[in-house]
C-alpha cells in the first residue's frame, strides 16, 4: 500500500465530504497548514535591517526547487477564493533564509494546494472528519447519546433531557442543539459554529450570543476554542 506524504486539498474535499470554505476556516484559525507543490529555478534571500527598518536583500544561493513549500495565509486564501494565484516568492522550508524568490512568476492553481500527511491525520483525529470513501469514522461517536432525550412542548419550545436534568430552549437554540444531536448520532460529532448558526437561521456571529439568557447551555454544548462544537455528553 502506498504511504502518501501529502494529499491534495481537492482529494480531501471528497474524503472529508466538506467544502473549500471549511478548509479556509481551518487555515484562518491556524488549525491546518496549507502548502503547495512547486518546481522551477529559485533563489534564497535574507532581509537585512538597519535601525529596525528593511535595508536591503541579501541573495544566498541559486537553486532548483521541486517539492512541497509553505505559503502565506493570504496566498492560500487567494487560491481558494479565486482558484489560482500568481506568486513571485515562497516561504522558506529552512531557517537559514527569510524567503525564496522565484526565477519567474509561478501560477498556482487549486490542484497544487496540498496538506501534509501528518496534518491530515491530526485533523481527522482531533476534529472527527469522516472518511467518506472508506466509510470509517476516525473518532468514536459521542458517548451516552442514547441517554439524551428531546421533547416538543405545546408553546413551541423544545425540552432536552440528559441524566435527569432538563434544558428548555426556543426555536433558534433548539435548532442548534438538534444539529449537534444529529452530528453525534451519525459520528461527525464536531460541527462548525458558523454552520450551526446559519442552519438555525440566525444572523449572530457567536453561539454565546444566542444562548446568553441560558447560562447552563455549556453544560450540554462543548467548544474546542477553535470554532467547533459538540454535545457535551460525558
PDB file of C-alpha atoms in Angstrom, residues 6-163:
ATOM      1  CA  UNK A   6       0.823  14.645   1.264  1.00  0.00           C
ATOM      2  CA  UNK A   7      -2.760  14.916  -0.013  1.00  0.00           C
ATOM      3  CA  UNK A   8      -4.233  17.463  -2.394  1.00  0.00           C
ATOM      4  CA  UNK A   9      -6.960  19.687  -0.995  1.00  0.00           C
ATOM      5  CA  UNK A  10      -9.305  18.586  -3.796  1.00  0.00           C
ATOM      6  CA  UNK A  11      -8.720  14.985  -2.709  1.00  0.00           C
ATOM      7  CA  UNK A  12      -9.513  15.826   0.907  1.00  0.00           C
ATOM      8  CA  UNK A  13     -12.717  17.635  -0.061  1.00  0.00           C
ATOM      9  CA  UNK A  14     -14.090  14.300  -1.242  1.00  0.00           C
ATOM     10  CA  UNK A  15     -12.532  12.269   1.553  1.00  0.00           C
ATOM     11  CA  UNK A  16     -13.909  14.528   4.288  1.00  0.00           C
ATOM     12  CA  UNK A  17     -17.146  15.386   2.457  1.00  0.00           C
ATOM     13  CA  UNK A  18     -16.570  19.079   3.138  1.00  0.00           C
ATOM     14  CA  UNK A  19     -16.124  22.305   1.125  1.00  0.00           C
ATOM     15  CA  UNK A  20     -13.390  24.842   0.407  1.00  0.00           C
ATOM     16  CA  UNK A  21     -14.763  27.391   2.847  1.00  0.00           C
ATOM     17  CA  UNK A  22     -14.394  24.919   5.718  1.00  0.00           C
ATOM     18  CA  UNK A  23     -10.792  24.286   4.621  1.00  0.00           C
ATOM     19  CA  UNK A  24     -10.177  28.038   4.591  1.00  0.00           C
ATOM     20  CA  UNK A  25     -11.778  28.374   8.034  1.00  0.00           C
ATOM     21  CA  UNK A  26      -9.333  25.804   9.436  1.00  0.00           C
ATOM     22  CA  UNK A  27      -6.409  27.651   7.846  1.00  0.00           C
ATOM     23  CA  UNK A  28      -7.553  31.064   9.114  1.00  0.00           C
ATOM     24  CA  UNK A  29      -7.797  29.704  12.651  1.00  0.00           C
ATOM     25  CA  UNK A  30      -4.299  28.177  12.421  1.00  0.00           C
ATOM     26  CA  UNK A  31      -5.662  24.649  12.699  1.00  0.00           C
ATOM     27  CA  UNK A  32      -4.487  23.493   9.266  1.00  0.00           C
ATOM     28  CA  UNK A  33      -1.286  24.397   7.385  1.00  0.00           C
ATOM     29  CA  UNK A  34      -1.801  24.663   3.639  1.00  0.00           C
ATOM     30  CA  UNK A  35       1.140  24.164   1.269  1.00  0.00           C
ATOM     31  CA  UNK A  36       1.750  23.996  -2.469  1.00  0.00           C
ATOM     32  CA  UNK A  37       3.569  21.789  -4.935  1.00  0.00           C
ATOM     33  CA  UNK A  38       6.100  23.868  -6.850  1.00  0.00           C
ATOM     34  CA  UNK A  39       9.121  23.451  -9.100  1.00  0.00           C
ATOM     35  CA  UNK A  40      11.491  25.687 -11.078  1.00  0.00           C
ATOM     36  CA  UNK A  41      14.545  27.887 -10.632  1.00  0.00           C
ATOM     37  CA  UNK A  42      14.678  29.998  -7.495  1.00  0.00           C
ATOM     38  CA  UNK A  43      16.988  31.859  -5.149  1.00  0.00           C
ATOM     39  CA  UNK A  44      17.050  32.126  -1.374  1.00  0.00           C
ATOM     40  CA  UNK A  45      17.324  35.553   0.262  1.00  0.00           C
ATOM     41  CA  UNK A  46      17.782  37.155   3.665  1.00  0.00           C
ATOM     42  CA  UNK A  47      16.292  40.514   4.600  1.00  0.00           C
ATOM     43  CA  UNK A  48      18.791  42.737   6.350  1.00  0.00           C
ATOM     44  CA  UNK A  49      17.605  45.528   8.613  1.00  0.00           C
ATOM     45  CA  UNK A  50      19.188  48.710   9.845  1.00  0.00           C
ATOM     46  CA  UNK A  51      17.713  50.718  12.705  1.00  0.00           C
ATOM     47  CA  UNK A  52      14.677  48.433  12.688  1.00  0.00           C
ATOM     48  CA  UNK A  53      13.856  49.031   9.007  1.00  0.00           C
ATOM     49  CA  UNK A  54      14.434  46.890   5.941  1.00  0.00           C
ATOM     50  CA  UNK A  55      17.755  47.886   4.433  1.00  0.00           C
ATOM     51  CA  UNK A  56      18.370  45.505   1.532  1.00  0.00           C
ATOM     52  CA  UNK A  57      18.009  41.913   0.373  1.00  0.00           C
ATOM     53  CA  UNK A  58      20.980  39.585   0.568  1.00  0.00           C
ATOM     54  CA  UNK A  59      20.980  36.757  -2.013  1.00  0.00           C
ATOM     55  CA  UNK A  60      22.222  33.492  -0.548  1.00  0.00           C
ATOM     56  CA  UNK A  61      22.152  30.860  -3.257  1.00  0.00           C
ATOM     57  CA  UNK A  62      20.525  29.960  -6.541  1.00  0.00           C
ATOM     58  CA  UNK A  63      18.971  26.520  -6.785  1.00  0.00           C
ATOM     59  CA  UNK A  64      16.280  24.378  -8.363  1.00  0.00           C
ATOM     60  CA  UNK A  65      13.172  23.754  -6.314  1.00  0.00           C
ATOM     61  CA  UNK A  66      10.974  20.695  -6.584  1.00  0.00           C
ATOM     62  CA  UNK A  67       8.709  19.742  -3.717  1.00  0.00           C
ATOM     63  CA  UNK A  68       6.240  20.969  -1.111  1.00  0.00           C
ATOM     64  CA  UNK A  69       6.506  24.540   0.188  1.00  0.00           C
ATOM     65  CA  UNK A  70       4.604  26.523   2.843  1.00  0.00           C
ATOM     66  CA  UNK A  71       2.711  29.607   1.724  1.00  0.00           C
ATOM     67  CA  UNK A  72       1.196  32.589   3.476  1.00  0.00           C
ATOM     68  CA  UNK A  73      -2.427  32.608   4.612  1.00  0.00           C
ATOM     69  CA  UNK A  74      -3.037  35.472   2.165  1.00  0.00           C
ATOM     70  CA  UNK A  75      -1.870  33.329  -0.763  1.00  0.00           C
ATOM     71  CA  UNK A  76      -3.868  30.321   0.447  1.00  0.00           C
ATOM     72  CA  UNK A  77      -6.992  32.484   0.675  1.00  0.00           C
ATOM     73  CA  UNK A  78      -6.494  33.769  -2.883  1.00  0.00           C
ATOM     74  CA  UNK A  79      -6.076  30.244  -4.218  1.00  0.00           C
ATOM     75  CA  UNK A  80      -9.257  29.045  -2.510  1.00  0.00           C
ATOM     76  CA  UNK A  81     -11.392  32.070  -3.376  1.00  0.00           C
ATOM     77  CA  UNK A  82     -10.053  32.719  -6.888  1.00  0.00           C
ATOM     78  CA  UNK A  83      -8.956  29.152  -7.727  1.00  0.00           C
ATOM     79  CA  UNK A  84      -5.493  30.476  -8.711  1.00  0.00           C
ATOM     80  CA  UNK A  85      -2.787  32.932  -7.741  1.00  0.00           C
ATOM     81  CA  UNK A  86       0.485  34.188  -9.237  1.00  0.00           C
ATOM     82  CA  UNK A  87       3.419  34.042  -6.839  1.00  0.00           C
ATOM     83  CA  UNK A  88       6.862  35.648  -7.006  1.00  0.00           C
ATOM     84  CA  UNK A  89       8.055  34.447  -3.605  1.00  0.00           C
ATOM     85  CA  UNK A  90       7.546  31.484  -1.287  1.00  0.00           C
ATOM     86  CA  UNK A  91       8.044  30.959   2.413  1.00  0.00           C
ATOM     87  CA  UNK A  92      11.255  29.072   3.257  1.00  0.00           C
ATOM     88  CA  UNK A  93      11.388  25.416   4.275  1.00  0.00           C
ATOM     89  CA  UNK A  94      14.528  26.001   6.374  1.00  0.00           C
ATOM     90  CA  UNK A  95      15.568  28.652   8.898  1.00  0.00           C
ATOM     91  CA  UNK A  96      18.695  29.787   7.035  1.00  0.00           C
ATOM     92  CA  UNK A  97      16.777  32.263   4.847  1.00  0.00           C
ATOM     93  CA  UNK A  98      13.796  34.609   5.052  1.00  0.00           C
ATOM     94  CA  UNK A  99      12.099  33.772   1.761  1.00  0.00           C
ATOM     95  CA  UNK A 100      12.502  32.133  -1.623  1.00  0.00           C
ATOM     96  CA  UNK A 101      12.380  34.334  -4.710  1.00  0.00           C
ATOM     97  CA  UNK A 102      11.238  32.581  -7.883  1.00  0.00           C
ATOM     98  CA  UNK A 103      13.089  32.849 -11.160  1.00  0.00           C
ATOM     99  CA  UNK A 104       9.794  33.559 -12.897  1.00  0.00           C
ATOM    100  CA  UNK A 105       6.253  34.199 -11.752  1.00  0.00           C
ATOM    101  CA  UNK A 106       4.592  30.914 -10.805  1.00  0.00           C
ATOM    102  CA  UNK A 107       0.883  30.395 -11.404  1.00  0.00           C
ATOM    103  CA  UNK A 108      -0.560  28.170  -8.681  1.00  0.00           C
ATOM    104  CA  UNK A 109      -3.982  26.581  -9.024  1.00  0.00           C
ATOM    105  CA  UNK A 110      -6.286  24.840  -6.577  1.00  0.00           C
ATOM    106  CA  UNK A 111      -4.936  21.477  -7.737  1.00  0.00           C
ATOM    107  CA  UNK A 112      -1.492  22.485  -6.396  1.00  0.00           C
ATOM    108  CA  UNK A 113      -2.755  23.135  -2.852  1.00  0.00           C
ATOM    109  CA  UNK A 114      -1.815  20.261  -0.515  1.00  0.00           C
ATOM    110  CA  UNK A 115      -1.845  19.116   3.117  1.00  0.00           C
ATOM    111  CA  UNK A 116       0.927  17.033   4.676  1.00  0.00           C
ATOM    112  CA  UNK A 117       0.011  13.519   5.756  1.00  0.00           C
ATOM    113  CA  UNK A 118       0.757  14.231   9.428  1.00  0.00           C
ATOM    114  CA  UNK A 119      -1.567  17.248   9.380  1.00  0.00           C
ATOM    115  CA  UNK A 120      -4.330  15.228   7.708  1.00  0.00           C
ATOM    116  CA  UNK A 121      -4.069  12.541  10.394  1.00  0.00           C
ATOM    117  CA  UNK A 122      -4.179  15.153  13.163  1.00  0.00           C
ATOM    118  CA  UNK A 123      -7.265  16.849  11.739  1.00  0.00           C
ATOM    119  CA  UNK A 124      -9.083  13.536  11.373  1.00  0.00           C
ATOM    120  CA  UNK A 125      -8.202  12.523  14.916  1.00  0.00           C
ATOM    121  CA  UNK A 126      -8.854  15.819  16.686  1.00  0.00           C
ATOM    122  CA  UNK A 127     -11.902  17.047  14.768  1.00  0.00           C
ATOM    123  CA  UNK A 128     -13.655  13.867  13.721  1.00  0.00           C
ATOM    124  CA  UNK A 129     -13.716  14.360   9.974  1.00  0.00           C
ATOM    125  CA  UNK A 130     -15.442  11.382   8.403  1.00  0.00           C
ATOM    126  CA  UNK A 131     -13.546   9.329   5.834  1.00  0.00           C
ATOM    127  CA  UNK A 132     -16.458   9.132   3.407  1.00  0.00           C
ATOM    128  CA  UNK A 133     -14.529   6.945   0.961  1.00  0.00           C
ATOM    129  CA  UNK A 134     -13.610   4.139   3.378  1.00  0.00           C
ATOM    130  CA  UNK A 135     -16.737   4.740   5.494  1.00  0.00           C
ATOM    131  CA  UNK A 136     -14.526   4.817   8.581  1.00  0.00           C
ATOM    132  CA  UNK A 137     -15.253   7.135  11.479  1.00  0.00           C
ATOM    133  CA  UNK A 138     -11.975   8.486  12.736  1.00  0.00           C
ATOM    134  CA  UNK A 139     -13.249   9.172  16.248  1.00  0.00           C
ATOM    135  CA  UNK A 140     -15.914   7.346  18.228  1.00  0.00           C
ATOM    136  CA  UNK A 141     -19.467   8.722  18.224  1.00  0.00           C
ATOM    137  CA  UNK A 142     -20.405  10.756  21.288  1.00  0.00           C
ATOM    138  CA  UNK A 143     -20.798   8.527  24.312  1.00  0.00           C
ATOM    139  CA  UNK A 144     -24.187   8.241  26.019  1.00  0.00           C
ATOM    140  CA  UNK A 145     -26.117   9.711  23.071  1.00  0.00           C
ATOM    141  CA  UNK A 146     -28.947   7.253  23.785  1.00  0.00           C
ATOM    142  CA  UNK A 147     -29.408   8.887  27.213  1.00  0.00           C
ATOM    143  CA  UNK A 148     -30.208  12.231  25.566  1.00  0.00           C
ATOM    144  CA  UNK A 149     -33.949  12.887  25.049  1.00  0.00           C
ATOM    145  CA  UNK A 150     -35.853  15.507  23.033  1.00  0.00           C
ATOM    146  CA  UNK A 151     -39.445  16.583  23.743  1.00  0.00           C
ATOM    147  CA  UNK A 152     -41.510  19.114  21.795  1.00  0.00           C
ATOM    148  CA  UNK A 153     -43.571  21.423  24.033  1.00  0.00           C
ATOM    149  CA  UNK A 154     -47.015  22.953  23.218  1.00  0.00           C
ATOM    150  CA  UNK A 155     -45.649  26.516  23.367  1.00  0.00           C
ATOM    151  CA  UNK A 156     -43.232  25.854  20.500  1.00  0.00           C
ATOM    152  CA  UNK A 157     -40.197  25.380  22.723  1.00  0.00           C
ATOM    153  CA  UNK A 158     -38.186  22.175  22.986  1.00  0.00           C
ATOM    154  CA  UNK A 159     -37.100  20.356  26.135  1.00  0.00           C
ATOM    155  CA  UNK A 160     -33.841  18.428  26.163  1.00  0.00           C
ATOM    156  CA  UNK A 161     -33.097  15.965  28.948  1.00  0.00           C
ATOM    157  CA  UNK A 162     -29.837  14.325  29.930  1.00  0.00           C
ATOM    158  CA  UNK A 163     -29.155  12.280  33.061  1.00  0.00           C
TER     159      UNK A 163
END
